Amino acid sequence: MLPNPPGRGSVRSAADLNNRIRHLFHTTGGYLRPHERAEYEQLVTAWALADAAERRTPRQAEAVREDMTPAA
């Protein structure tokens, strides 16, 4: 697990998330155990959202986040 993961709802840049993904693969030697795979999947999803948000206007980015938010 990465040190000091941000709290729920915090905003991370696509570059930061990309660095975390790279760090995860570097520290595991490229082999992911199930809990690491879950973390990887969360990071990739967050990266995709952050990348899309950084490429869109604030209004478009919010619409994307709302569409991707799981139903409660």
Short mmCIF file of C-alpha atoms in Angstrom, two decimals:
data_model
loop_
_atom_site.label_atom_id
_atom_site.label_comp_id
_atom_site.label_asym_id
_atom_site.label_seq_id
_atom_site.Cartn_x
_atom_site.Cartn_y
_atom_site.Cartn_z
CA MET A 1 0.00 0.00 0.00
CA LEU A 2 1.21 3.49 -0.75
CA PRO A 3 2.17 5.71 2.17
CA ASN A 4 -0.40 8.30 3.25
CA PRO A 5 -3.14 7.63 0.72
CA PRO A 6 -5.39 10.63 0.33
CA GLY A 7 -8.79 10.61 1.99
CA ARG A 8 -11.98 9.78 0.20
CA GLY A 9 -13.13 12.60 -2.05
CA SER A 10 -9.72 14.22 -2.38
CA VAL A 11 -8.60 15.29 -5.84
CA ARG A 12 -5.39 13.92 -7.30
CA SER A 13 -3.86 14.87 -10.63
CA ALA A 14 -3.52 12.40 -13.46
CA ALA A 15 0.26 12.77 -13.18
CA ASP A 16 0.19 11.92 -9.46
CA LEU A 17 -2.00 8.88 -10.08
CA ASN A 18 0.26 7.77 -12.92
CA ASN A 19 3.24 8.01 -10.58
CA ARG A 20 1.40 5.90 -7.99
CA ILE A 21 0.59 3.26 -10.61
CA ARG A 22 4.24 3.15 -11.68
CA HIS A 23 5.34 2.95 -8.03
CA LEU A 24 2.97 0.04 -7.42
CA PHE A 25 4.40 -1.91 -10.36
CA HIS A 26 7.96 -1.04 -9.41
CA THR A 27 7.59 -2.20 -5.81
CA THR A 28 5.84 -5.44 -6.81
CA GLY A 29 8.19 -6.32 -9.63
CA GLY A 30 5.26 -6.26 -12.03
CA TYR A 31 3.39 -9.10 -10.30
CA LEU A 32 0.22 -8.02 -8.52
CA ARG A 33 -1.36 -10.02 -5.72
CA PRO A 34 -5.15 -9.80 -5.40
CA HIS A 35 -5.11 -6.85 -2.98
CA GLU A 36 -2.56 -5.06 -5.17
CA ARG A 37 -4.68 -5.78 -8.26
CA ALA A 38 -7.65 -4.13 -6.51
CA GLU A 39 -5.53 -1.09 -5.67
CA TYR A 40 -4.26 -0.96 -9.26
CA GLU A 41 -7.82 -1.06 -10.63
CA GLN A 42 -8.87 1.78 -8.31
CA LEU A 43 -5.84 3.84 -9.33
CA VAL A 44 -6.46 3.28 -13.05
CA THR A 45 -10.11 4.28 -12.69
CA ALA A 46 -9.13 7.39 -10.74
CA TRP A 47 -6.42 8.18 -13.32
CA ALA A 48 -8.92 7.91 -16.20
CA LEU A 49 -11.30 10.28 -14.42
CA ALA A 50 -8.51 12.74 -13.57
CA ASP A 51 -7.14 12.64 -17.12
CA ALA A 52 -10.59 13.26 -18.57
CA ALA A 53 -11.21 16.07 -16.08
CA GLU A 54 -7.93 17.76 -16.93
CA ARG A 55 -8.86 17.71 -20.62
CA ARG A 56 -12.37 19.14 -20.18
CA THR A 57 -13.93 22.31 -18.95
CA PRO A 58 -14.96 22.21 -15.27
CA ARG A 59 -18.64 21.73 -16.22
CA GLN A 60 -17.86 18.80 -18.56
CA ALA A 61 -15.58 17.20 -15.97
CA GLU A 62 -18.30 17.26 -13.31
CA ALA A 63 -20.73 15.55 -15.68
CA VAL A 64 -18.18 12.77 -16.29
CA ARG A 65 -17.64 12.25 -12.55
CA GLU A 66 -21.37 12.09 -11.95
CA ASP A 67 -21.78 9.49 -14.70
CA MET A 68 -18.97 7.35 -13.25
CA THR A 69 -20.13 7.53 -9.62
CA PRO A 70 -21.50 4.15 -8.50
CA ALA A 71 -25.11 4.10 -7.35
CA ALA A 72 -25.56 3.77 -3.60
#
